[in-house]
Coordinates of C-alpha atoms in Angstrom, one line a residue:
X12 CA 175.5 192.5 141.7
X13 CA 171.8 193.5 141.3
X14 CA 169.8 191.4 144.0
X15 CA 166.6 190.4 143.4
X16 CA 166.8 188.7 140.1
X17 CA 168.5 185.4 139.2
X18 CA 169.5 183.4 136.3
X19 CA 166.7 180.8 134.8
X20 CA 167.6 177.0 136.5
X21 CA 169.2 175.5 133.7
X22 CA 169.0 172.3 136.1
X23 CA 165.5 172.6 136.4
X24 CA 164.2 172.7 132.6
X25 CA 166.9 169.8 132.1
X26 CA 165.5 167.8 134.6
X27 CA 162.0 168.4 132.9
X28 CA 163.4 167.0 129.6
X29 CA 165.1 164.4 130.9
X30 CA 162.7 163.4 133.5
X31 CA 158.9 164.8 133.0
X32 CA 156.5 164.7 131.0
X33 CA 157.3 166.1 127.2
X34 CA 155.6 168.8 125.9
X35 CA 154.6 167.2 122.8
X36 CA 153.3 164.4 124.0
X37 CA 149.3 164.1 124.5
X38 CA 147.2 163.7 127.6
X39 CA 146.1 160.8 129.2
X40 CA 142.5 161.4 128.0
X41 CA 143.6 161.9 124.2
X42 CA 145.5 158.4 124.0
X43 CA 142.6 156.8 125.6
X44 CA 140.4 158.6 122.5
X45 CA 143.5 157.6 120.1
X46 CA 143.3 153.9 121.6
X47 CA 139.1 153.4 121.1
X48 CA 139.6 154.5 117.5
X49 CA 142.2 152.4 116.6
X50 CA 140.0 149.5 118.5
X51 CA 136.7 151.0 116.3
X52 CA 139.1 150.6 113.3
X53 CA 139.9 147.1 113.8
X54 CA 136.4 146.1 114.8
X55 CA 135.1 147.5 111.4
X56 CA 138.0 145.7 109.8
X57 CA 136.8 141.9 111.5
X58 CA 133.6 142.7 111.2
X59 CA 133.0 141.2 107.4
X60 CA 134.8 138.3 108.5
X61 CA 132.8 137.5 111.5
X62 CA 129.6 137.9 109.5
X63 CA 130.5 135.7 106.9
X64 CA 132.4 132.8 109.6
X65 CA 128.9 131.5 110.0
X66 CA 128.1 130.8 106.8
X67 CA 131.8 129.7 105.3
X68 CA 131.9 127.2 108.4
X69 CA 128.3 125.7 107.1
X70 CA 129.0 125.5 103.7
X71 CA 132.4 123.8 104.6
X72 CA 131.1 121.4 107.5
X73 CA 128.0 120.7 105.3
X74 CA 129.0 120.9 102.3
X75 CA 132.1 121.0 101.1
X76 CA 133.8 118.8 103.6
X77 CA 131.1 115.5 102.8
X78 CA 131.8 116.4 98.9
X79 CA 135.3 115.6 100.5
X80 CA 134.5 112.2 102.1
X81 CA 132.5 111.4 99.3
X82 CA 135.0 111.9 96.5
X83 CA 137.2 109.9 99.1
X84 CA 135.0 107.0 99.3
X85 CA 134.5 106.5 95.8
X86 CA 138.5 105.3 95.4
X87 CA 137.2 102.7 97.7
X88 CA 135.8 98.9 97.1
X89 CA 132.4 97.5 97.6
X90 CA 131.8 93.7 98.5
X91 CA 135.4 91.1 99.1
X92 CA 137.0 94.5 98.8
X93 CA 134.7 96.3 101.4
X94 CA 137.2 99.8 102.8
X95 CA 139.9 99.0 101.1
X96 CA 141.8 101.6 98.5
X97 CA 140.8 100.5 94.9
X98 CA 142.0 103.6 93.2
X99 CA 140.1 103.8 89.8
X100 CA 138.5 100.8 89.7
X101 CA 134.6 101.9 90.8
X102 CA 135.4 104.6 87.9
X103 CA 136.2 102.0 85.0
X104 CA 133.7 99.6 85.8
X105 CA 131.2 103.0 85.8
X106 CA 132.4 103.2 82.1
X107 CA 131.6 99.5 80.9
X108 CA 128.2 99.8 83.0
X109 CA 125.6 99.6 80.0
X110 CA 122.9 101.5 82.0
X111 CA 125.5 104.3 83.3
X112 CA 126.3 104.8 79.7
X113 CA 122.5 105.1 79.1
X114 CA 122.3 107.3 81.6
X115 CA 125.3 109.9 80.3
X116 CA 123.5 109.9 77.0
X117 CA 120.2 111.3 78.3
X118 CA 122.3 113.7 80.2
X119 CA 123.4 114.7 76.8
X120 CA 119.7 114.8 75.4
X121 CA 118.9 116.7 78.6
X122 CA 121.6 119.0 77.5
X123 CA 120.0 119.6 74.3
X124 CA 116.4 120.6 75.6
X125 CA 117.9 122.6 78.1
X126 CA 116.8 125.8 75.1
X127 CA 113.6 124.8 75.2
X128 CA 113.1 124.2 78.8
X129 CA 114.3 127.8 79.8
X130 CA 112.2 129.2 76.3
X131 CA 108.8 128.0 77.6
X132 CA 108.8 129.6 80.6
X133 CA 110.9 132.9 79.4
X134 CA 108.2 133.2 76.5
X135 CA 104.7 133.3 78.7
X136 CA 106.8 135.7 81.1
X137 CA 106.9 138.0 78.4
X138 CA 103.3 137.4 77.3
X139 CA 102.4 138.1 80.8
X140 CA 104.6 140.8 81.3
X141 CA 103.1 142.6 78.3
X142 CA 99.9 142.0 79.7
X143 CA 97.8 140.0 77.3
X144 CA 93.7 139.4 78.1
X145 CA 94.0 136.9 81.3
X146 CA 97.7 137.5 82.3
X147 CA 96.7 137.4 86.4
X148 CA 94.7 134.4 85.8
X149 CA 97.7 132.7 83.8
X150 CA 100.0 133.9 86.2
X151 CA 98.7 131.5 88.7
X152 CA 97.7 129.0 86.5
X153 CA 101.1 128.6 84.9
X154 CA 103.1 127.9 88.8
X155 CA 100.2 126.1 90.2
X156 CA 102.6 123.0 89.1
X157 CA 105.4 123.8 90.7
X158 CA 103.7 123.2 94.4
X159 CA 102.6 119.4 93.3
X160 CA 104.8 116.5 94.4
X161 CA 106.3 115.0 92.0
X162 CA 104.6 111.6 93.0
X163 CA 101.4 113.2 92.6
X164 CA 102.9 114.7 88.9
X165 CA 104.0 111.2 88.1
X166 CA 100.7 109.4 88.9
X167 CA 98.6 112.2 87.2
X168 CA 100.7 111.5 83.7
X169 CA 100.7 107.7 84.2
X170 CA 96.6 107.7 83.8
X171 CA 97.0 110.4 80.9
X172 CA 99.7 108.8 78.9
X173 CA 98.7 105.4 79.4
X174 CA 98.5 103.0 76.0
X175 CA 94.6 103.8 76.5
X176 CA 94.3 107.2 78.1
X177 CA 93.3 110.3 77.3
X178 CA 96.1 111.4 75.1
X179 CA 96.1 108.8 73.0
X180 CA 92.3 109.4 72.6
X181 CA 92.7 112.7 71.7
X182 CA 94.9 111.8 68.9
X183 CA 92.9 108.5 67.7
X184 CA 90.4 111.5 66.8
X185 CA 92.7 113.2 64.4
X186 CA 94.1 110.2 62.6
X187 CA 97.3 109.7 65.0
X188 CA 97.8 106.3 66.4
X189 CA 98.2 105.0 69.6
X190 CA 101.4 106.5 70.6
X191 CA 103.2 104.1 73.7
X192 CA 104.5 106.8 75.8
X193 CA 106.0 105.4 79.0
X194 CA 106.6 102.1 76.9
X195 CA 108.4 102.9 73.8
X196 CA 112.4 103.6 74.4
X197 CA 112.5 106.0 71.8
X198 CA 110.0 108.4 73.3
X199 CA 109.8 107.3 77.2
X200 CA 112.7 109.5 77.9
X201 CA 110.8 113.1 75.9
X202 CA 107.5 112.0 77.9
X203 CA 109.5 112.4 81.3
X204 CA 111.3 115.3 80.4
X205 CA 108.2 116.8 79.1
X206 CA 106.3 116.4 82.0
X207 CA 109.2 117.3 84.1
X208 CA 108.9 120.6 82.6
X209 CA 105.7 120.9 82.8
X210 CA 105.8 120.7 86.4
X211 CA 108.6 122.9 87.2
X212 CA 108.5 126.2 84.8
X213 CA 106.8 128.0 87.0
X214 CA 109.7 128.7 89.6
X215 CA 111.5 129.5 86.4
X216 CA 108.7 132.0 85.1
X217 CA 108.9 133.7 88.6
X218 CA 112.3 134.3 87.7
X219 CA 111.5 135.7 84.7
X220 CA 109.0 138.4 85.9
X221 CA 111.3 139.4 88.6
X222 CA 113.8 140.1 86.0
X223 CA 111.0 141.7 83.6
X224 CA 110.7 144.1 86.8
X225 CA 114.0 145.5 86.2
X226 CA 113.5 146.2 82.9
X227 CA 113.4 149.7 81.3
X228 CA 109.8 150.3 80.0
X229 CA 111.6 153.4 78.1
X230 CA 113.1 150.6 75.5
X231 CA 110.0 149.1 75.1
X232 CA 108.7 152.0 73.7
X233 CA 110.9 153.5 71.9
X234 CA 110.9 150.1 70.0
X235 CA 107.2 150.3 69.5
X236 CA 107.6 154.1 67.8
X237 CA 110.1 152.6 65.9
X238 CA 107.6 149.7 64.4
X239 CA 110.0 146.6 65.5
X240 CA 107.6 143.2 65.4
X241 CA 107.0 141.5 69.0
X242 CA 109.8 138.7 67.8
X243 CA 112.2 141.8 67.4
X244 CA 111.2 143.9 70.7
X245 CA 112.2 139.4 72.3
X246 CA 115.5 139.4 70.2
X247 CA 117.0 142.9 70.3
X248 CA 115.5 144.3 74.0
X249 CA 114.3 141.8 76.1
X250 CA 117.0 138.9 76.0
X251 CA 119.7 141.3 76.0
X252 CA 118.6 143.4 79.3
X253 CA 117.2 140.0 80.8
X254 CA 121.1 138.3 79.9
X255 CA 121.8 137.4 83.8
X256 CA 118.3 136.5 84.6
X257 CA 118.9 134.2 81.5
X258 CA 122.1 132.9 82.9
X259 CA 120.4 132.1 86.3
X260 CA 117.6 130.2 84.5
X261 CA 119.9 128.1 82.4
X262 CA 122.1 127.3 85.6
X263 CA 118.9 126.5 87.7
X264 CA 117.5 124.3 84.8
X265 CA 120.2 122.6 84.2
X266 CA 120.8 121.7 87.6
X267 CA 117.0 120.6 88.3
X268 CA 117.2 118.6 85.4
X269 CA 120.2 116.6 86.5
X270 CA 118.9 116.4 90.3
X271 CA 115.7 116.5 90.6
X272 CA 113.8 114.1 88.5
X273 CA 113.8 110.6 90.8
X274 CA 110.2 111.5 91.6
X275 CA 109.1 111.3 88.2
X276 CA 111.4 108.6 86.7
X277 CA 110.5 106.5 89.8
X278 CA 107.0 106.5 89.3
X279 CA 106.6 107.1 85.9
X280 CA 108.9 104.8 84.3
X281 CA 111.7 103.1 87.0
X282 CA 114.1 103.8 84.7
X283 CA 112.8 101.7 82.1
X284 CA 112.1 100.7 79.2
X285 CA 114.8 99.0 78.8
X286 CA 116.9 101.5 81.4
X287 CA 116.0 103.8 78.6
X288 CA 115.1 106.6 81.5
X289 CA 118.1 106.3 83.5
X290 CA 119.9 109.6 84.2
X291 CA 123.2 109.3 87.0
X292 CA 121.0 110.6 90.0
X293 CA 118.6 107.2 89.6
X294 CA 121.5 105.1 88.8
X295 CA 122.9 106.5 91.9
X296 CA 120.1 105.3 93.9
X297 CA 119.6 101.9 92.5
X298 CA 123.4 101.2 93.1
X299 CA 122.8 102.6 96.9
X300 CA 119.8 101.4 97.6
X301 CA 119.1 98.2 95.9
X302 CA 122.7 96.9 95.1
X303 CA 124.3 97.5 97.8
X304 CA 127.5 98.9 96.6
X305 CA 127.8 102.8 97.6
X306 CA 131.5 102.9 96.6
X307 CA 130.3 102.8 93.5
X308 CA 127.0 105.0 93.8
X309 CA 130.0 107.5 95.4
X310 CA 131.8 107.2 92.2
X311 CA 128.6 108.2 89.8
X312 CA 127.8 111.0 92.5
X313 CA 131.3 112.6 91.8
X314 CA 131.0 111.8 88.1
X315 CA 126.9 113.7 88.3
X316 CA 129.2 116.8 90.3
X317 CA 131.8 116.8 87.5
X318 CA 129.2 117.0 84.8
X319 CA 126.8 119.6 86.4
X320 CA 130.2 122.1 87.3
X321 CA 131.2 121.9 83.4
X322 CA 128.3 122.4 82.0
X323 CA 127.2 125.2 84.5
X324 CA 130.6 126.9 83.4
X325 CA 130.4 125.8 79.8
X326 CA 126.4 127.8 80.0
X327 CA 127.4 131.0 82.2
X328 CA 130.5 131.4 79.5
X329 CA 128.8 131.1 76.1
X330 CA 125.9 133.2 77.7
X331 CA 128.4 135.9 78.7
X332 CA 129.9 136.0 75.3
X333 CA 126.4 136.4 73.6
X334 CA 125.6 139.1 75.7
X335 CA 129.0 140.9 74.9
X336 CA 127.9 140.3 71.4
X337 CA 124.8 141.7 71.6

């Protein structure tokens, strides 16, 4: 028996299996790094979500959730019937209401300018974009509008389309009679919108140049070497690289059209002659504010909602489809 050597502990190394530490497994300090990067992971994964939180909880407290209330209130009655459930009712008699009918058909005429509304301003952004004698001088000239209130606007157009004002004037001079602007049903409504437009293109024209600032000079050229006409360079180069400044213009329009004309209808016309002027967002406010009956106004408010979402969609869709065409 050879002394001095002895067998390897085959209790020892089973103990260290059974009881220790494994070899495989890392050190303290390597979990630790394993845990802060699976933390690091998870931050970057909440971190969208806590940026947008903010804003999704104002648009839903602000917005979304009086749409809610709203839309709510409208099934309600005004009056003997003050709170209580009415279901349709407010919508119905909004249908046999003379003036609201009024009103939905200048939506419709509204609807029908909306081409030339977005045109104006898309055409002397090109002009100016192409840099015609006077283009910085226009520039300014052409938004200087858009910072007057529309009371000031409205006051302005009452002296110059009066019966006897300037306008009519002007067109005495040439042979044209005396054209009753503000009076006359069958023209109060184009005078408004007119001036309306007049007032506000130049947001839209800002629009415009920013897109025109995006656009590849390299196409304008190459239709110049190629002899197209300026109505040609418009059609087949400009409109279809401007397409979703376009669509933004239309949508804006549209929406300014429906919403933001009291101003003007309040001081130019009151909704007359004959409610001729009326559009839902003044109907809204005589119901509110000189009626008394805001179930009702809540009723033409979701109707004004309803009409501006389908014709936003109806816009953004056939613009889409002509710039797929094009």
């Amino acid at each position: 028996m050879t002394i001095g050597k002895s067998l390897p502990s085959v209790r020892s190394a089973s103990a260290g299996r059974a009881g220790g530490v494994p070899p495989s497994a890392p050190p303290p300090r390597n979990r630790a790094v394993s845990r802060r990067a699976a933390g690091g992971r998870r931050a970057e994964q909440l971190a969208p979500f806590v940026l947008v939180a903010p804003a999704v909880l104002i648009l839903v407290l602000l917005r979304l959730w009086p749409l809610a209330l709203g839309v709510n209130f409208s099934f309600t009655g005004d009056g003997d019937r003050d709170g209580a459930m009415v279901g349709f009712d407010n919508y119905v008699d909004l249908l046999h209401d003379p003036l609201f009918q009024q009103a939905l058909r200048n939506v419709g005429l509204l609807v029908l300018l909306l081409p030339v509304a977005v045109a104006i301003p898309g055409l002397l952004a090109t002009f100016i974009y192409l840099r015609v004698p006077g283009h910085r001088f226009y520039r300014s000239v052409y938004f200087f509008p858009a910072v007057l209130s529309p009371v000031i606007v409205g006051a302005i157009f009452n002296l110059l389309l009066s019966f006897d004002g300037p306008v009519n004037v002007v067109l005495s001079t040439v042979g044209i009679g005396p054209v009753d602007w503000l009076g006359d049903p069958d023209v109060a409504m184009f005078a408004v919108v007119g001036v309306h437009v007049w007032a506000t293109f130049g947001m839209a024209l800002v629009v415009f140049l920013a897109g025109f600032a995006t656009l590849d000079a390299a196409l304008l050229d190459a239709a110049r070497v190629d002899g197209a006409s300026l109505a040609q360079v418009i059609w087949h180069v400009i409109i279809p690289s401007l397409s979703r400044t376009i669509q933004f213009v239309f949508v804006t329009t549209m929406i300014g059209m429906l919403t933001s004309m009291f101003g003007l209808l309040y001081v130019m016309t009151s909704g007359g002659p004959e409610g001729s002027t009326y559009l839902p967002e003044y109907y809204i406010w005589i119901q509110q504010g000189r009626m008394n009956r805001p179930a009702l106004a809540s009723a033409a408010s979701t109707v004004l909602f309803i009409i501006m979402l389908v014709v936003g969609l109806l816009q953004l869709k056939l613009l889409r489809r002509a710039g797929r065409e094009d």
